[in-house]
XYZ file of C-alpha atoms in Angstrom:
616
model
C 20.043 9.393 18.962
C 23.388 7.504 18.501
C 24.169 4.998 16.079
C 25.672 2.166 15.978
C 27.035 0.034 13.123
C 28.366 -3.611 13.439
C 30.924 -4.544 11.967
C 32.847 -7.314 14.011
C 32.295 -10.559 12.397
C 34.975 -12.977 11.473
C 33.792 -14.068 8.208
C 35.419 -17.004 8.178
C 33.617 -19.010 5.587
C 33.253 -16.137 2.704
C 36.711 -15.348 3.484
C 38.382 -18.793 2.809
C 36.305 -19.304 -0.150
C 37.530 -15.663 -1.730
C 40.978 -17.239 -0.743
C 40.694 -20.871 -1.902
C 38.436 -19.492 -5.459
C 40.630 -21.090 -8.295
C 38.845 -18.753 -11.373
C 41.100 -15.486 -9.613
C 38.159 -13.770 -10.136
C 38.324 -12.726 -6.445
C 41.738 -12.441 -6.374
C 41.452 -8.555 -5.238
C 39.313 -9.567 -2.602
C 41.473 -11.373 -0.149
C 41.401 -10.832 3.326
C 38.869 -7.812 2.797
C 35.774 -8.046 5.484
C 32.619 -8.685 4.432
C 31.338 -5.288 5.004
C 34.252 -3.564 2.816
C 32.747 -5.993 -0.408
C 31.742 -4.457 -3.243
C 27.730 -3.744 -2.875
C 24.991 -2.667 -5.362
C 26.017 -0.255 -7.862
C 29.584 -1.127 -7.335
C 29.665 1.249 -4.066
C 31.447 -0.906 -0.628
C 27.838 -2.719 1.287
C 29.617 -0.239 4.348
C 29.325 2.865 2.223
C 25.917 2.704 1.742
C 24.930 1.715 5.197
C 27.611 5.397 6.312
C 25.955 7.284 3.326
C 22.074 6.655 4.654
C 23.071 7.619 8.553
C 25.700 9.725 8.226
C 23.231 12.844 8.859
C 23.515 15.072 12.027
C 20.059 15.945 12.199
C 19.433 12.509 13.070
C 22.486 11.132 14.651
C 24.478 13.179 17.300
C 27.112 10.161 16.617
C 28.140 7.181 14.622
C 29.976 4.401 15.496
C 31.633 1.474 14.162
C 32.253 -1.694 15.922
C 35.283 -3.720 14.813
C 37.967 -6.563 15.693
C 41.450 -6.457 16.627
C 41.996 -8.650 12.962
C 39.813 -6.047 10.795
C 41.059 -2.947 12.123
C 43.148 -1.500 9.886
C 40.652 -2.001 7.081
C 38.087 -0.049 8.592
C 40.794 2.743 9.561
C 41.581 3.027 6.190
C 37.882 2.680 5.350
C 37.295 5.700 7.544
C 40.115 8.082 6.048
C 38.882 7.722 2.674
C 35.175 8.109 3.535
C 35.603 11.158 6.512
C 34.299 8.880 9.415
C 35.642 9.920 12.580
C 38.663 7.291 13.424
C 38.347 7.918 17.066
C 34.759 6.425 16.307
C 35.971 2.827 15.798
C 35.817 1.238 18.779
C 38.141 -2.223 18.371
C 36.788 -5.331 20.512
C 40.311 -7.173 20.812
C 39.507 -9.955 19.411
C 41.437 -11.916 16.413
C 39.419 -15.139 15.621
C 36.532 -16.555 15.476
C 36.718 -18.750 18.321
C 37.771 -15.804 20.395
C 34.716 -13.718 19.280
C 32.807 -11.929 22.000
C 29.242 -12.107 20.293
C 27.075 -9.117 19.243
C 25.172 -7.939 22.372
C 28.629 -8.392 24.176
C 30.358 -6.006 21.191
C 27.267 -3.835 21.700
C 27.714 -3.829 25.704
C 31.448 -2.816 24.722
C 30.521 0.197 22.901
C 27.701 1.413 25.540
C 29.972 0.842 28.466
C 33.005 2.275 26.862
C 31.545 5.549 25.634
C 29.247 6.062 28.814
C 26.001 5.937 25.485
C 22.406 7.715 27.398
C 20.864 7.740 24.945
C 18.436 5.597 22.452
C 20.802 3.730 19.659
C 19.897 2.343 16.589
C 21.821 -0.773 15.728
C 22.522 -1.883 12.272
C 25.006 -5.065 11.394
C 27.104 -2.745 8.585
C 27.539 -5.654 6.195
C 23.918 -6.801 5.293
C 23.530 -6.169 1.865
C 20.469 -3.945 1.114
C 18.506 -4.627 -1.552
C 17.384 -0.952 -1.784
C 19.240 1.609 -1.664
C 16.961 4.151 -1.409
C 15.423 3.740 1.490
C 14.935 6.484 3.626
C 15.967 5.948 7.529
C 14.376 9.245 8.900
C 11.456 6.949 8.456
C 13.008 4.559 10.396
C 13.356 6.716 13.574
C 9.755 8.782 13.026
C 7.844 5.388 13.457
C 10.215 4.681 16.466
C 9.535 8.084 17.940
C 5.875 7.360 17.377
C 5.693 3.862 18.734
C 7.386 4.690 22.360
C 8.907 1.456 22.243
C 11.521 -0.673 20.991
C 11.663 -1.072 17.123
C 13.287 -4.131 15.172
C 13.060 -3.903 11.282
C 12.065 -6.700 9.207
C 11.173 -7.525 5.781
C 9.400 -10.028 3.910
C 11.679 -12.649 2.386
C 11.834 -14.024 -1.052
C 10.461 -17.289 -2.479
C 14.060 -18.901 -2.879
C 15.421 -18.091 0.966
C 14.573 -20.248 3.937
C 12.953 -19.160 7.352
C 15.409 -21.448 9.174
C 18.418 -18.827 8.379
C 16.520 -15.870 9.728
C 15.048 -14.561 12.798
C 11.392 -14.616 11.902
C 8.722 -12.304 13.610
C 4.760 -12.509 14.008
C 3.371 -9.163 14.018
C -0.004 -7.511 15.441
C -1.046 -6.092 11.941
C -3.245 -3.943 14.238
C -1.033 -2.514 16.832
C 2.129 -3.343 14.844
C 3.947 -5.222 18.170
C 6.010 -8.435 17.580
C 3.944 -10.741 19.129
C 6.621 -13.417 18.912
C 9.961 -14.040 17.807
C 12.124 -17.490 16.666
C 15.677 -16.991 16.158
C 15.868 -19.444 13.322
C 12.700 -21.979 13.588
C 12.817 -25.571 12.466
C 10.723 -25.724 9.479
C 7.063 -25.568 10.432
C 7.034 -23.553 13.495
C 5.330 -20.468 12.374
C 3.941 -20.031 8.759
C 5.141 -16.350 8.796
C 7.848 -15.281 6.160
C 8.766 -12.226 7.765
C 12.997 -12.038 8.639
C 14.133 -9.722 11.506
C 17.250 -8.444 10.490
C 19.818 -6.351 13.031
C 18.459 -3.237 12.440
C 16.907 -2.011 15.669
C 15.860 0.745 17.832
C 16.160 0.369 21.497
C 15.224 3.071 24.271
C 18.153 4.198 26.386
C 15.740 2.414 29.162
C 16.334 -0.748 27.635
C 19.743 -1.011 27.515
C 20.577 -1.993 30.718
C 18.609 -5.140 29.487
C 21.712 -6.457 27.500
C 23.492 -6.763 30.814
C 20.697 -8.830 31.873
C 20.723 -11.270 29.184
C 24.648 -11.780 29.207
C 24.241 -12.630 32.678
C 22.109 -15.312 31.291
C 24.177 -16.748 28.843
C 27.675 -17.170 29.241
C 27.922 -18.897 26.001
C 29.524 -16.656 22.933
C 26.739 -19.209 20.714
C 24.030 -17.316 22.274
C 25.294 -14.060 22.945
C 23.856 -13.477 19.476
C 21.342 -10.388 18.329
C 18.702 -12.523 17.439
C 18.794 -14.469 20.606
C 18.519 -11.732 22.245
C 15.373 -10.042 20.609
C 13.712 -13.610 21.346
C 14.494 -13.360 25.117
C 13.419 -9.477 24.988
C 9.763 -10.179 23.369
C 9.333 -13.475 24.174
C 10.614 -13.789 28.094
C 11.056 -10.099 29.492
C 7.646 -9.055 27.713
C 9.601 -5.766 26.340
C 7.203 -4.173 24.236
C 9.167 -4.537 20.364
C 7.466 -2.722 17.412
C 8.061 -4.166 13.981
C 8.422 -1.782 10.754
C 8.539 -3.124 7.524
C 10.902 -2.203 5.131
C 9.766 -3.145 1.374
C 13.401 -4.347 0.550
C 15.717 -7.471 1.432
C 18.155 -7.755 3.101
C 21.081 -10.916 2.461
C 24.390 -11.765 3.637
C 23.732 -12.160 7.295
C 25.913 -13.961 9.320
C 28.488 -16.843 8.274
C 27.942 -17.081 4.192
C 29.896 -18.767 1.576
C 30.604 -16.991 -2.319
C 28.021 -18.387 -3.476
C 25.301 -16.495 -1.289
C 27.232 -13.463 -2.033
C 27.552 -13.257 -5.833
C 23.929 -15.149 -6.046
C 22.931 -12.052 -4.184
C 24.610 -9.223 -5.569
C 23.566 -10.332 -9.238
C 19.671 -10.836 -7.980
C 19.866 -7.583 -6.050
C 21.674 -5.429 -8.900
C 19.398 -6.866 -11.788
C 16.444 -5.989 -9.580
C 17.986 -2.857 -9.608
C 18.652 -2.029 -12.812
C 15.462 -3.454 -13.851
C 13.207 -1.243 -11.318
C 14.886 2.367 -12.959
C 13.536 1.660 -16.801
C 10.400 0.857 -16.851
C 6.999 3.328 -16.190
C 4.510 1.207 -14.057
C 0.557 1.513 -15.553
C -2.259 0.207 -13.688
C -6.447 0.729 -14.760
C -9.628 0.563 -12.578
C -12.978 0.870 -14.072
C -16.544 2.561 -14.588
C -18.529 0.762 -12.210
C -22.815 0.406 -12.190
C -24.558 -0.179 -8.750
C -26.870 -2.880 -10.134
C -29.158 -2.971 -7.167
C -29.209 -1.801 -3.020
C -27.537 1.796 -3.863
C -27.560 4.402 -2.728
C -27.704 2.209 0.654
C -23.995 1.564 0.702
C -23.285 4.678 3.252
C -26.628 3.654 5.227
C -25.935 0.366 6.641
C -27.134 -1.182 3.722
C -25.944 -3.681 1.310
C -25.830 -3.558 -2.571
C -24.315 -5.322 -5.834
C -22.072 -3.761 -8.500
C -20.214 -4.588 -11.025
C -17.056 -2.923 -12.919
C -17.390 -2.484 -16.838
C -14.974 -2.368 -19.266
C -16.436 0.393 -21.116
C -14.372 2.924 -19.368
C -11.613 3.490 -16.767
C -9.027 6.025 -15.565
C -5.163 5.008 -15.604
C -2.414 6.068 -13.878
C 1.580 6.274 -14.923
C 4.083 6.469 -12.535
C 7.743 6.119 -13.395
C 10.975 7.472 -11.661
C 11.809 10.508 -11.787
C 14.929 12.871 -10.422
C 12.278 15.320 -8.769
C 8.186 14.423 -7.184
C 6.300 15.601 -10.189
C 2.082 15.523 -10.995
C 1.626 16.138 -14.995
C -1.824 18.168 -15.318
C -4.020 16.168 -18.035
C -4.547 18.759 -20.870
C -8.319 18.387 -20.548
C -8.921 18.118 -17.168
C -6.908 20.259 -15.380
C -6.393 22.748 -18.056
C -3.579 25.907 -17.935
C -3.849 27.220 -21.436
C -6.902 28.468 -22.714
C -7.646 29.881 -26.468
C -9.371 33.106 -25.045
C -10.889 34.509 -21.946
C -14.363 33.232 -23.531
C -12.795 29.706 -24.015
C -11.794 29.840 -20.672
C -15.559 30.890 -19.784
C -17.193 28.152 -21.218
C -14.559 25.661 -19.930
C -14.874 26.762 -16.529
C -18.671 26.845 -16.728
C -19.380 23.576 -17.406
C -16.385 21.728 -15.966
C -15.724 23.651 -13.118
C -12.410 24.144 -11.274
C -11.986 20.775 -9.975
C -9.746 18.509 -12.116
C -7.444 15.444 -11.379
C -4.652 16.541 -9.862
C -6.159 16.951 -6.819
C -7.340 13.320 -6.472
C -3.502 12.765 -7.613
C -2.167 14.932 -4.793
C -4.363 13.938 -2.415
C -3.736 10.386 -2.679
C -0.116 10.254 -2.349
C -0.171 12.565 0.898
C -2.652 9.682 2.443
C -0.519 7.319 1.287
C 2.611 8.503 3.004
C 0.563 9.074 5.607
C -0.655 5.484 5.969
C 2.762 4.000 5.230
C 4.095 5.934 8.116
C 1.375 5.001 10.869
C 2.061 1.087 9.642
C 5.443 1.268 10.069
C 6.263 0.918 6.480
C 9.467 2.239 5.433
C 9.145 3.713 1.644
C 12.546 4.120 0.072
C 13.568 7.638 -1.169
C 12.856 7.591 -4.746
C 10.974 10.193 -6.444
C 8.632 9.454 -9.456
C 6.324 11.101 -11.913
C 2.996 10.842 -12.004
C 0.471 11.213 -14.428
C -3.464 10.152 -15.643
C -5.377 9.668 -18.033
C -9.687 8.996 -18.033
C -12.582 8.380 -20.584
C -15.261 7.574 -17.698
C -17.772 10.656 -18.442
C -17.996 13.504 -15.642
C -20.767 13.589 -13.032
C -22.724 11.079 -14.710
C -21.990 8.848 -11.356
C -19.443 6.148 -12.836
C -17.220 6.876 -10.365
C -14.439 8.643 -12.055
C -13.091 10.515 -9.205
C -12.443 7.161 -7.046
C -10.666 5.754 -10.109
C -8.820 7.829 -10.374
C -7.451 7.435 -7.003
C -7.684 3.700 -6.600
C -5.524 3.780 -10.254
C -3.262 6.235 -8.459
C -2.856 3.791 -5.805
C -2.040 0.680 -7.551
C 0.869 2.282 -8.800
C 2.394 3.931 -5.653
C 2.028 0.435 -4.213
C 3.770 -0.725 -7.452
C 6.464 1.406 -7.020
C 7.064 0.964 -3.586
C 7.015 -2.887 -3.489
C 3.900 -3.176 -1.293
C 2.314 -6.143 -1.267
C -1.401 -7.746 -0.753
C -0.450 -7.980 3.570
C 0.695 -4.541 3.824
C -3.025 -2.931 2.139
C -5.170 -5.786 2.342
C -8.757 -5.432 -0.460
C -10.833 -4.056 2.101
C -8.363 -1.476 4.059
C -7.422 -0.374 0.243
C -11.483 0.411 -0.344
C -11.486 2.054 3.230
C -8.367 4.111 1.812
C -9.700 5.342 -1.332
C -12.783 6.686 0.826
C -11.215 8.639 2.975
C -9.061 10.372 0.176
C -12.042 11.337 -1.185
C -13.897 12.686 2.040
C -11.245 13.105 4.514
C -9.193 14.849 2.008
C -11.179 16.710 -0.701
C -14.606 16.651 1.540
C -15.901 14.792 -1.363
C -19.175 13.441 0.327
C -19.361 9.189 -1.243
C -19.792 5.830 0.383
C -17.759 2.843 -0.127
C -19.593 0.698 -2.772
C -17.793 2.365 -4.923
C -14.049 2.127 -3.749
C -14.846 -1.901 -2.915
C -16.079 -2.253 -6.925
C -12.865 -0.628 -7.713
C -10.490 -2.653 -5.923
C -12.049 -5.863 -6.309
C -13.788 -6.052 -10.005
C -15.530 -8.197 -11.190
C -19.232 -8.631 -9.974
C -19.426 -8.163 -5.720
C -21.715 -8.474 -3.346
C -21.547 -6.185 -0.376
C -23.053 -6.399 3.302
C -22.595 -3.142 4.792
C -24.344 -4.101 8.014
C -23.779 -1.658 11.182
C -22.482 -4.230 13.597
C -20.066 -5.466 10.729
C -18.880 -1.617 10.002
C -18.181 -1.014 13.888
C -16.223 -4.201 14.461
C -13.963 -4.182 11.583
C -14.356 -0.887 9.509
C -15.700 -2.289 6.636
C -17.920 -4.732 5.530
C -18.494 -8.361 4.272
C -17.877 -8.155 0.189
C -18.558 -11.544 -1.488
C -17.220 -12.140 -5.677
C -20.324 -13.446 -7.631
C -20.045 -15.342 -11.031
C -19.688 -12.584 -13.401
C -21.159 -14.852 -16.258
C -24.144 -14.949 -14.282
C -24.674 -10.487 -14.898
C -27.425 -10.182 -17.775
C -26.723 -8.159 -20.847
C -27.322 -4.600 -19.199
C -27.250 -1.076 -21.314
C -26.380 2.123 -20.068
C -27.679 5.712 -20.879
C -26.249 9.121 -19.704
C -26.297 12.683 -19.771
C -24.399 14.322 -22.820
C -23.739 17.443 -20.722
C -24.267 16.857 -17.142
C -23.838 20.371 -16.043
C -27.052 21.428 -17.033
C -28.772 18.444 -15.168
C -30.499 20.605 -12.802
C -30.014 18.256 -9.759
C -30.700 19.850 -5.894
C -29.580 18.729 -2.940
C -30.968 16.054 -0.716
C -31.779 16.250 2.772
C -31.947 11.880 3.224
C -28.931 11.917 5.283
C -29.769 14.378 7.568
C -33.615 12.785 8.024
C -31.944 9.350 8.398
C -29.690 10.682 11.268
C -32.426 12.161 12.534
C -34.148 8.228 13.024
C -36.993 9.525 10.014
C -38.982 5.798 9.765
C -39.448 6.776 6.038
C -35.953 6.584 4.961
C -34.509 4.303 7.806
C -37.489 2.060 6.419
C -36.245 2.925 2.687
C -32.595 1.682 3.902
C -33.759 -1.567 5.423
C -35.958 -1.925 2.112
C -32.971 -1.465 -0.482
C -30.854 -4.514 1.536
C -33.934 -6.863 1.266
C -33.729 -6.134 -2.211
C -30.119 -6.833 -2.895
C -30.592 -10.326 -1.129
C -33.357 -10.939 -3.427
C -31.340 -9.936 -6.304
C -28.530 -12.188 -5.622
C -30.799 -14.859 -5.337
C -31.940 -13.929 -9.048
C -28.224 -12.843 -10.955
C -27.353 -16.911 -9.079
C -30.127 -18.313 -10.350
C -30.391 -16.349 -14.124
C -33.829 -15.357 -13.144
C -33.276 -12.181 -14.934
C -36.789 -11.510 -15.105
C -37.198 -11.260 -11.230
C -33.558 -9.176 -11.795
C -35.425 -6.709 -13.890
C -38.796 -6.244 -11.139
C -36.299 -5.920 -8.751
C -34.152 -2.859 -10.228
C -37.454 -1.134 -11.197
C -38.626 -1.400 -7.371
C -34.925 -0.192 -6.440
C -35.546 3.396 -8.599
C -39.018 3.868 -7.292
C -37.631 3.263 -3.485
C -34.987 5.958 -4.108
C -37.485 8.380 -5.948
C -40.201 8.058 -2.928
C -37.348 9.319 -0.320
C -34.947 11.314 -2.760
C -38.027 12.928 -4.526
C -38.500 14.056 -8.573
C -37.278 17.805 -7.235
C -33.710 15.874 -6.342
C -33.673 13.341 -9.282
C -33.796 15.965 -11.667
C -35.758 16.881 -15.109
C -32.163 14.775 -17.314
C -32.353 11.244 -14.919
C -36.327 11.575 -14.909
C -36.488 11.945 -18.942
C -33.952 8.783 -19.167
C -36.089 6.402 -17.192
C -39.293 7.205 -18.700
C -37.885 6.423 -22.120
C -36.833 3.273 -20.705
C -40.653 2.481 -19.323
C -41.870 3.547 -22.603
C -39.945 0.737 -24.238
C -40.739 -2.045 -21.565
C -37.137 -2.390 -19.980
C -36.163 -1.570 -16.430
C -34.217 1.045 -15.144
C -32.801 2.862 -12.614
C -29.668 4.875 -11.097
C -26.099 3.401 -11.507
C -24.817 5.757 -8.998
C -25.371 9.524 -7.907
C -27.438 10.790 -11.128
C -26.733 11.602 -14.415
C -26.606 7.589 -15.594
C -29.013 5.346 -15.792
C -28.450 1.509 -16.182
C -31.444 -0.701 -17.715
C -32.241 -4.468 -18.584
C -34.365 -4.901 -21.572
C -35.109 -8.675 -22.026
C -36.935 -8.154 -25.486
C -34.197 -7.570 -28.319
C -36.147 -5.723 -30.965
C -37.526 -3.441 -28.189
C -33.490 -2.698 -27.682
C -33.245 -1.672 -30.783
C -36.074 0.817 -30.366
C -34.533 1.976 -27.286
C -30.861 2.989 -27.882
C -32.809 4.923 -31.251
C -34.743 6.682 -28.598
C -32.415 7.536 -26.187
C -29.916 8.880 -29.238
C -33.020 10.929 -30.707
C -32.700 12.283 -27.263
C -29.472 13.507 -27.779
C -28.223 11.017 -24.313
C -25.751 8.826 -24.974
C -26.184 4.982 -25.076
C -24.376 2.237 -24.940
C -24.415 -1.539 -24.198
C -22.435 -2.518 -21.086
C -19.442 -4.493 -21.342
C -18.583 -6.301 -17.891
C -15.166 -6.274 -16.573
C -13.572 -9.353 -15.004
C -10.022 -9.353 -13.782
C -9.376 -12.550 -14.452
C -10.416 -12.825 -18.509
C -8.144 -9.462 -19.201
């Protein structure tokens, strides 16, 4: 692949303003192009653009693109940063009036040099935003796609979309479905700028003799113009990728764009390097309809504030995962101590969720065609949800873990949307770690609160997930929760319900259909406060799940739990996979009776605490 970097702009305006500035702050700067202007971190905006391609494993050669008035700049330029001279192909031109236009200076360069091959084109004096970014990515999703690429990115509150080219992208297939080379206000509600930064097939380039056979005018002979007629009239397939940075300083600007710029963009800067980046997610309880959730059915849960996992992530020189000292443990106080640890916790800590999760990640960024930029970080977690109780540690973990890589990498609501981000979380878990789950648990996670969820077959086939709706929160009843002081000696054996429901076994596709008639019923009560009808309702849920799961599965620990619970009039049944239970006792002083018993027990009990995003 050959690159090539534009540089041939008569900046006219910036320039006379650096010349006419009466503070002689710019003084220094007169006559210097735009692209030779001090940058981020004090380095030229052209060095960074030659210091991220400059790389022979990914360019076989570089060029730069000048005019006849700039030349000697970028000669000099080119001495004092070891870019081939004989690389700097001058267009002849002196003024602006005389300019030949970008896809002519790009013609120039192509027929000049006798270029088969693909080209990426960059204009070398946008200022970047990040310089991190890493543009191996760049040509992998290009490579991938099989067609032509243009970068974009989304644009900040204070710039305007009639400056910009603007694309609308297929968020499915990732294809610029259209393009407007600077709309009037109220042509398309997207906010994502096309910038020159492209990838075009060596195929394709015979198309730029096309379009300047089309217009004559220098006005038009523009980039942007050009990727409009290319999507928009020739149909050219064009891929978009998104870069999570900005990009400023495109085209004519005065010195007012570019010190408003380079302040905004080197405060962001220095701002991003301090600080570590924390994010939670909770315990959840399935409240009714589970374990339906990976059967077509539909169920209710609810995130609680008793516990939660967190996740740290702050730069870092090298990629680094910090074990937790309890759960993934590498010092032991004797080969005994190691015994006992390793009998009841196993070998299975949370690094591996840590791992895992940023290998999908990078994974997912690069099938989207989102560019991550080349920082390193350090990673680290910390949890208080109890193990195998069925609170869903393991997918807090990860959905905690990937709040802050999103963090950290600027990605926003549009690039992981709520219910791709549940879908995500899954399949780290069982695509990943063969951890077998369903999603109730992964939706809870990423969207708290109190949520309904339709997991209906048609719904999962057309879209991949499934219709989650926010209930009042106010409207959960005081529930308590009871579980396991040391799960590992719960006793629990393996079902067989998923094989007998693929198999078409009435009794459990029955069950299935039964648990979703129940969650509708439910909703009906937690809307209405009938917590009465709440508390028939979870009791019918346990004895659904212990007529198809059987007392063998359940287990001697979750069996003990819920008669206590009937022996003290409240309801009860599973929170999740066993190991928990979750009850509703109406009558107060029979509470009191109950957490007594359940502690005489030696389980532990506590009264749940419901989390809602929006009151923390």
């Amino acid at each position: 692949m050959i690159c090539l970097l534009l540089v041939a702009g008569h900046g006219t305006k910036l320039e006379d303003q650096i010349k006419n500035d009466l503070t002689g702050l710019y003084t220094s700067l007169e006559g210097v192009p735009k692209a030779l202007l001090p940058g981020v971190g004090e380095k030229k905006i052209l060095d960074f653009w030659w210091k991220a391609v400059n790389t022979r494993q990914l360019f076989s050669e570089v060029f730069l693109v000048t005019n006849a008035d700039k030349y000697k700049h970028y000669e000099r330029w080119a001495t004092a940063n070891d870019f081939p001279v004989e690389n700097i192909i001058n267009d002849g031109t002196t003024t602006y009036e005389t300019r030949l236009g970008a896809v002519a200076d790009l013609n120039l360069v192509i027929s000049s040099k006798k270029l088969s091959d693909d080209v990426m084109v960059i204009a070398g004096d946008m200022l970047c935003a990040d310089q991190n970014f890493d543009i191996a990515q760049v040509i992998k999703f290009f490579q991938l796609k099989k067609g032509e690429l243009a970068i974009y990115y989304e644009m900040e509150d204070m710039e305007s979309t009639t400056s910009r080219g603007i694309v609308e992208v297929c968020p499915e297939s990732h294809r610029i479905t259209n393009f407007f080379e600077k709309p009037a206000p109220g042509t398309t509600s997207s906010r994502l700028a096309s910038v020159v930064f492209y990838c075009l097939q060596k195929k394709t380039l015979s198309c730029l003799l096309d379009f300047l056979s089309l217009y004559e005018n220098t006005e038009d002979r523009v980039l942007g113009k050009f990727m409009e007629w290319l999507i928009n009239v020739a149909k050219v397939p064009v891929y978009g990728m998104k870069l999570p940075t900005g990009f400023q300083l495109i085209g004519q600007v005065g010195l007012s764009d570019y010190t408003k710029w380079l302040t905004f963009y080197s405060a962001k800067k220095t701002g991003d390097t301090v600080k570590a980046i924390t994010c939670r997610s909770y315990a959840r309880i399935g409240i009714i309809g589970n374990p339906s959730d990976g059967y077509y059915g539909k169920t209710i849960a609810m995130t609680i504030a008793n516990f939660w996992a967190e996740a740290t992530i702050s730069e870092s020189k090298h990629l680094v995962l910090v074990p937790h000292p309890l759960n993934d443990p590498t010092e032991f106080g004797s080969l005994l101590d190691l015994y006992y640890i390793s009998r009841k916790e196993g070998y299975l800590g949370g690094l591996r969720l840590l791992q895992a999760t940023c290998k999908k990640f990078y994974h997912f960024c690069s099938e989207k065609g989102i560019a991550l930029s080349k920082q390193n970080f350090t990673l680290k977690y910390n949890v208080n949800i109890p193990r195998q109780v069925g609170l869903a540690g393991s997918s807090a973990i990860v959905s905690a873990t990937l709040k802050c890589l999103m963090k950290f990498y600027n990605l926003t609501e549009d690039d992981m949307p709520k219910p791709i981000r549940a879908n995500f979380v899954l399949l780290v878990e069982t695509e990943e770690l063969y951890i077998t789950a369903g999603l109730q648990d992964r939706v809870i996670q990423v969207y708290e609160g109190l949520v309904y969820m339709d997991f209906g077959k048609e719904l999962m086939e057309k879209q991949s997930y499934g219709d989650y709706i926010p209930l009042d929160i106010n409207s959960a009843p005081p529930f308590w929760l009871a579980y396991l002081r040391d799960p590992s000696d719960s006793g629990t054996i393996h079902s067989n319900v998923r094989q007998r429901w693929l198999n078409g076994d009435t009794k459990v596709v029955e069950a299935m259909r039964s648990f979703s008639e129940l969650t509708d019923l439910a909703k009906q009560a937690l809307e209405t406060r009938d917590w009465t009808e709440l508390a028939t309702l979870m009791d019918k849920n346990f004895e659904l799940r212990r007529s198809i799961f059987t007392d063998a599965c359940l287990g001697p620990g979750n069996l003990k739990m819920v008669e206590i619970a009937r022996k003290h009039g409240s309801a009860v049944k599973l929170p999740g996979s066993g190991g928990a239970v979750i009850g509703l006792c109406l009558d107060p002083k029979n509470l009191v009776e109950l957490k007594k018993a359940y502690q005489e027990a030696g389980f532990v009990f506590c009264h749940v605490v419901p989390y809602c995003p929006h009151s923390h």
